[in-house]
Amino acid sequence: MKAPLDLDQLQTFISIADTGSFTRAAEEVHRTQSAVSMQMRRLEERIGKPLFEKDGRTNRLTEEGDRLLSYARRLIYLNRETLAAFDDQRLEGTIRIGTPDDYADRFLPEIMARFSRSNPRVELTVVCEPTPGLVEHIKRGNLDLALVTHNDTRGQSEVVRREPLLWVTSANHATHEQEILPMAFGRPNCIWRRAAVDVLDRQKRDYRILFSSFSATVITAAVLSGLAVSVLPECALRPGMRVLGEADGFGQLPDCRIGIMRGQTSQPEIVDALARHIAESLDNISVPISEEAGSFDFAALAFAKMKRVKANQIMPGW
């Protein structure tokens, strides 16, 4: 029977993958660079596969290294969860978190499940509002942490995930072929709305805003009913939607950056723990494009490799 994997080696491996550098990883794990290199040689010997390959002056993951990464994250997370379950000094208290409803629908089940298992004595209070409202709550001290759409002009947030922003229409209607394009957008201060309008104006495409709402549910309903076209991040795609691309006459949109904002809090340990769980969850969770209706499983998906949606793809049930 083979010896178990060394968790210290896996933690170092994750740090290298996250920082892209043996040197920066050595600083993170408080080891010398030679010690880190020795750890990785031993890990490669243990796995029996090369995990890194040279790319100029940098080292990047091989296909086998990329495959190991998801397992390594899972093992490190399970180790933390196990230790927390037997920790008499584990975190206790209440934390206030805010998120837009489209992120809540897609990401919160995984985040809450991971965090609550590790910190069963912490109570989560969740507020769902659009990003501008959450930023104000953070500034006023009403929230300890917020998951927001990153905007350089709204204040600093730590970007933890990037996704393509996509044009979407109903798979069962030809709404996008109308001469004057009906659109469903968020409120005027929504950065996705401004990005879409900029593209349409550059293309000299006639459009009218038919629906305007801060609710992702309203925008989704307008799209699925064939009443309007909209723009959504990949995580907000729903069954029955069709992704539109340049072949349909729709120009490329900027990426959606999802970030974490922290407020002034008397419980920094809890905030740090939740922020870490959010970053790990969003780093690993993928887009459900190949699940059969009714079979979507967040737990199984948490460590799946990221998939990307293509133009003209129709979203199946999930």
Coordinates of C-alpha atoms in Angstrom, one line a residue:
M1 CA 0.0 0.0 0.0
K2 CA 1.4 3.4 -1.0
A3 CA 2.1 6.0 1.7
P4 CA -0.5 8.8 2.0
L5 CA 0.2 12.2 0.4
D6 CA 2.0 14.8 2.5
L7 CA -0.4 17.7 3.3
D8 CA 2.5 20.2 3.7
Q9 CA 3.7 19.3 0.2
L10 CA 0.2 19.8 -1.2
Q11 CA -0.2 23.2 0.5
T12 CA 3.1 24.3 -1.0
F13 CA 1.9 23.0 -4.4
I14 CA -1.3 25.0 -4.1
S15 CA 0.7 28.1 -3.2
I16 CA 2.9 27.7 -6.3
A17 CA -0.2 27.2 -8.5
D18 CA -1.9 30.3 -7.0
T19 CA 1.1 32.6 -7.1
G20 CA 2.7 31.3 -10.3
S21 CA 6.1 31.4 -8.6
F22 CA 8.3 29.1 -6.4
T23 CA 9.8 32.2 -4.8
R24 CA 6.5 33.8 -3.8
A25 CA 5.1 30.5 -2.7
A26 CA 8.2 30.0 -0.5
E27 CA 7.3 33.3 1.2
E28 CA 3.7 32.2 1.7
V29 CA 4.6 28.9 3.3
H30 CA 7.6 30.4 5.2
R31 CA 10.2 28.1 3.7
T32 CA 13.3 28.6 1.7
Q33 CA 13.1 28.3 -2.1
S34 CA 15.4 25.3 -2.0
A35 CA 13.1 23.6 0.5
V36 CA 10.1 24.3 -1.7
S37 CA 11.9 22.8 -4.7
M38 CA 12.8 19.8 -2.6
Q39 CA 9.1 19.4 -1.6
M40 CA 7.9 19.5 -5.2
R41 CA 10.5 16.9 -6.3
R42 CA 9.3 14.6 -3.6
L43 CA 5.7 15.2 -4.5
E44 CA 6.4 14.4 -8.2
E45 CA 8.2 11.2 -7.1
R46 CA 5.2 10.3 -5.0
I47 CA 2.7 11.0 -7.8
G48 CA 4.9 9.5 -10.4
K49 CA 4.2 12.3 -12.9
P50 CA 5.9 15.6 -13.7
L51 CA 3.8 18.5 -12.2
F52 CA 5.6 21.5 -13.6
E53 CA 7.2 22.4 -16.9
K54 CA 9.3 25.3 -17.9
D55 CA 7.7 28.2 -19.8
G56 CA 10.5 30.7 -20.4
R57 CA 11.6 31.8 -16.9
T58 CA 8.5 30.6 -15.2
N59 CA 7.2 27.2 -14.2
R60 CA 3.6 26.2 -15.2
L61 CA 1.5 23.3 -14.3
T62 CA 1.5 20.3 -16.6
E63 CA -1.7 18.6 -17.5
E64 CA -1.1 16.2 -14.6
G65 CA -0.3 19.1 -12.3
D66 CA -3.5 20.8 -13.2
R67 CA -5.4 17.5 -12.5
L68 CA -3.7 17.2 -9.1
L69 CA -4.6 20.8 -8.1
S70 CA -8.3 20.1 -7.7
Y71 CA -7.6 17.1 -5.5
A72 CA -5.0 19.0 -3.5
R73 CA -7.5 21.8 -2.7
R74 CA -10.1 19.3 -1.6
L75 CA -7.7 17.5 0.7
I76 CA -6.5 20.7 2.3
Y77 CA -10.0 21.9 2.8
L78 CA -11.1 18.6 4.3
N79 CA -8.1 18.8 6.6
R80 CA -9.2 22.2 7.8
E81 CA -12.8 21.1 8.3
T82 CA -11.7 18.1 10.3
L83 CA -9.5 20.1 12.6
A84 CA -12.2 22.7 13.1
A85 CA -14.7 20.0 14.1
F86 CA -12.5 19.1 17.1
D87 CA -11.4 22.7 18.0
D88 CA -12.8 23.9 21.3
Q89 CA -11.7 27.4 20.5
R90 CA -13.3 27.5 17.0
L91 CA -15.0 30.6 15.8
E92 CA -18.3 31.8 17.3
G93 CA -20.5 34.8 16.6
T94 CA -22.5 36.5 13.9
I95 CA -21.3 37.8 10.5
R96 CA -23.2 39.9 8.0
I97 CA -22.6 39.2 4.4
G98 CA -24.1 40.8 1.3
T99 CA -24.4 39.6 -2.3
P100 CA -26.4 40.3 -5.4
D101 CA -29.2 37.9 -5.9
D102 CA -27.7 36.3 -9.1
Y103 CA -24.5 35.5 -7.2
A104 CA -26.5 34.3 -4.3
D105 CA -28.5 31.8 -6.4
R106 CA -25.4 30.4 -8.0
F107 CA -22.6 30.6 -5.3
L108 CA -24.2 30.8 -1.9
P109 CA -25.2 27.1 -1.5
E110 CA -21.5 26.0 -1.9
I111 CA -20.2 28.9 0.2
M112 CA -22.6 28.4 3.0
A113 CA -22.2 24.6 3.1
R114 CA -18.4 24.8 3.2
F115 CA -18.3 27.6 5.8
S116 CA -21.1 26.2 8.1
R117 CA -19.5 22.7 8.2
S118 CA -16.2 24.3 9.4
N119 CA -17.8 26.9 11.6
P120 CA -21.0 25.6 13.0
R121 CA -21.1 28.2 15.8
V122 CA -21.1 31.1 13.4
E123 CA -24.5 32.6 12.4
L124 CA -24.7 34.1 8.9
T125 CA -26.9 37.0 8.2
V126 CA -27.3 37.4 4.4
V127 CA -28.5 40.6 2.6
C128 CA -29.2 40.4 -1.2
E129 CA -28.9 43.7 -3.0
P130 CA -27.2 45.0 -6.2
T131 CA -23.5 45.9 -5.9
P132 CA -24.0 49.7 -5.5
G133 CA -26.2 49.1 -2.5
L134 CA -23.8 46.6 -1.0
V135 CA -20.9 49.1 -1.4
E136 CA -22.9 51.7 0.5
H137 CA -23.7 49.1 3.3
I138 CA -20.0 48.4 3.6
K139 CA -19.1 52.1 3.8
R140 CA -21.8 52.6 6.5
G141 CA -20.7 49.6 8.6
N142 CA -23.9 47.6 7.9
L143 CA -22.0 44.6 6.5
D144 CA -18.9 42.8 7.5
L145 CA -18.2 41.4 4.0
A146 CA -19.8 41.6 0.5
L147 CA -19.5 39.6 -2.7
V148 CA -19.7 42.3 -5.4
T149 CA -19.2 43.0 -9.1
H150 CA -15.7 44.6 -9.1
N151 CA -15.6 48.1 -10.4
D152 CA -12.5 50.2 -10.2
T153 CA -14.4 53.4 -9.6
R154 CA -16.5 52.1 -6.6
G155 CA -13.7 51.2 -4.2
Q156 CA -11.3 48.4 -3.7
S157 CA -12.4 44.8 -3.8
E158 CA -10.3 41.7 -4.0
V159 CA -11.0 39.9 -7.3
V160 CA -11.6 36.2 -6.6
R161 CA -13.2 35.2 -9.9
R162 CA -13.4 36.3 -13.6
E163 CA -16.1 35.2 -15.9
P164 CA -17.1 36.2 -19.5
L165 CA -20.1 38.6 -19.7
L166 CA -22.4 37.2 -22.3
W167 CA -25.3 38.3 -24.6
V168 CA -28.2 36.0 -23.9
T169 CA -31.6 35.5 -25.5
S170 CA -34.3 32.8 -25.3
A171 CA -33.5 29.5 -27.0
N172 CA -37.2 29.3 -28.1
H173 CA -37.6 32.8 -29.6
A174 CA -35.9 34.9 -32.3
T175 CA -35.9 38.1 -30.1
H176 CA -32.3 39.0 -31.1
E177 CA -33.3 39.2 -34.7
Q178 CA -35.8 42.1 -34.2
E179 CA -35.0 45.3 -36.1
I180 CA -35.1 47.3 -32.9
L181 CA -33.6 45.2 -30.2
P182 CA -35.6 44.9 -27.0
M183 CA -33.3 44.9 -24.0
A184 CA -33.6 44.0 -20.3
F185 CA -31.0 45.6 -18.0
G186 CA -30.2 46.4 -14.4
R187 CA -30.6 49.9 -13.1
P188 CA -28.8 52.8 -15.0
N189 CA -25.7 52.5 -12.6
C190 CA -25.2 48.8 -13.5
I191 CA -21.8 48.4 -15.1
W192 CA -23.0 45.4 -17.2
R193 CA -25.7 47.7 -18.7
R194 CA -23.2 50.4 -19.5
A195 CA -20.9 47.9 -21.1
A196 CA -23.7 46.5 -23.3
V197 CA -24.9 50.0 -24.3
D198 CA -21.4 51.0 -25.3
V199 CA -21.1 47.9 -27.6
L200 CA -24.5 48.5 -29.2
D201 CA -23.8 52.2 -29.7
R202 CA -20.4 51.4 -31.4
Q203 CA -22.2 49.0 -33.7
K204 CA -24.9 51.5 -34.4
R205 CA -27.5 48.9 -33.4
D206 CA -31.0 50.2 -32.8
Y207 CA -32.4 49.1 -29.4
R208 CA -34.8 50.1 -26.7
I209 CA -34.7 49.3 -23.0
L210 CA -37.9 47.4 -22.4
F211 CA -37.3 46.2 -18.8
S212 CA -35.1 47.8 -16.1
S213 CA -34.7 46.1 -12.7
F214 CA -32.2 45.5 -9.9
S215 CA -33.6 41.9 -9.7
A216 CA -31.8 39.2 -11.6
T217 CA -35.1 37.2 -11.4
V218 CA -36.9 39.9 -13.4
I219 CA -34.1 40.1 -16.0
T220 CA -34.1 36.3 -16.3
A221 CA -37.8 36.1 -16.8
A222 CA -37.7 38.8 -19.5
V223 CA -35.1 36.8 -21.4
L224 CA -36.7 33.3 -21.0
S225 CA -40.1 34.6 -22.1
G226 CA -38.6 35.9 -25.3
L227 CA -39.4 39.5 -24.5
A228 CA -35.9 40.8 -24.4
V229 CA -32.1 40.2 -24.8
S230 CA -29.8 40.9 -21.9
V231 CA -26.2 40.5 -20.7
L232 CA -25.4 38.1 -17.9
P233 CA -22.2 36.6 -16.5
E234 CA -21.6 33.0 -17.1
C235 CA -22.7 32.0 -13.6
A236 CA -26.2 33.5 -14.2
L237 CA -27.0 31.5 -17.3
R238 CA -30.2 29.4 -17.0
P239 CA -31.8 26.5 -18.8
G240 CA -33.6 27.7 -22.0
M241 CA -31.1 30.5 -22.7
R242 CA -29.0 30.9 -25.8
V243 CA -25.6 32.6 -25.8
L244 CA -25.2 35.1 -28.7
G245 CA -21.8 35.8 -30.3
E246 CA -20.2 37.8 -33.1
A247 CA -21.8 35.6 -35.7
D248 CA -25.2 36.9 -34.5
G249 CA -24.0 40.5 -34.7
F250 CA -23.2 41.0 -31.1
G251 CA -19.8 42.4 -30.2
Q252 CA -17.5 41.1 -27.4
L253 CA -18.2 42.3 -23.8
P254 CA -15.6 42.8 -21.1
D255 CA -15.2 40.2 -18.5
C256 CA -17.2 40.2 -15.3
R257 CA -14.9 40.4 -12.2
I258 CA -16.3 39.2 -8.9
G259 CA -14.7 40.6 -5.8
I260 CA -14.8 40.6 -2.0
M261 CA -15.2 43.8 -0.1
R262 CA -14.5 43.9 3.7
G263 CA -16.1 46.3 6.1
Q264 CA -15.0 47.5 9.5
T265 CA -15.7 44.7 11.9
S266 CA -15.0 43.6 15.4
Q267 CA -14.7 40.0 14.3
P268 CA -11.8 40.0 11.8
E269 CA -11.1 36.3 12.4
I270 CA -14.6 35.3 11.2
V271 CA -14.4 37.7 8.2
D272 CA -11.0 36.3 7.2
A273 CA -12.3 32.7 7.5
L274 CA -15.4 33.5 5.4
A275 CA -13.4 35.4 2.8
R276 CA -11.1 32.4 2.5
H277 CA -14.1 30.0 2.0
I278 CA -15.6 32.3 -0.6
A279 CA -12.3 32.5 -2.6
E280 CA -11.8 28.8 -2.4
S281 CA -15.4 28.1 -3.5
L282 CA -15.4 30.5 -6.4
D283 CA -12.0 29.3 -7.5
N284 CA -13.2 25.7 -7.8
I285 CA -16.8 25.9 -8.8
S286 CA -17.5 25.4 -12.5
V287 CA -20.4 26.3 -14.9
P288 CA -23.1 23.7 -15.1
I289 CA -23.3 23.1 -18.8
S290 CA -23.4 19.4 -19.0
E291 CA -25.7 18.3 -16.2
E292 CA -29.0 16.6 -16.8
A293 CA -32.1 18.3 -15.4
G294 CA -32.5 17.7 -11.7
S295 CA -29.1 16.2 -11.2
F296 CA -27.0 19.3 -10.4
D297 CA -24.8 18.7 -7.4
F298 CA -22.9 21.5 -5.8
A299 CA -20.8 19.3 -3.6
A300 CA -19.6 17.1 -6.5
L301 CA -19.1 20.2 -8.7
A302 CA -17.0 22.2 -6.2
F303 CA -13.7 20.8 -7.4
A304 CA -14.6 20.3 -11.0
K305 CA -12.5 21.9 -13.7
M306 CA -13.8 25.1 -15.2
K307 CA -15.7 24.8 -18.4
R308 CA -16.5 27.7 -20.8
V309 CA -19.8 28.5 -22.5
K310 CA -19.6 29.1 -26.3
A311 CA -21.7 31.4 -28.5
N312 CA -24.9 29.8 -29.7
Q313 CA -24.8 27.2 -26.9
I314 CA -28.2 26.5 -25.4
M315 CA -28.2 25.9 -21.7
P316 CA -29.6 22.5 -20.6
G317 CA -31.4 21.9 -17.4
W318 CA -29.5 22.1 -14.1

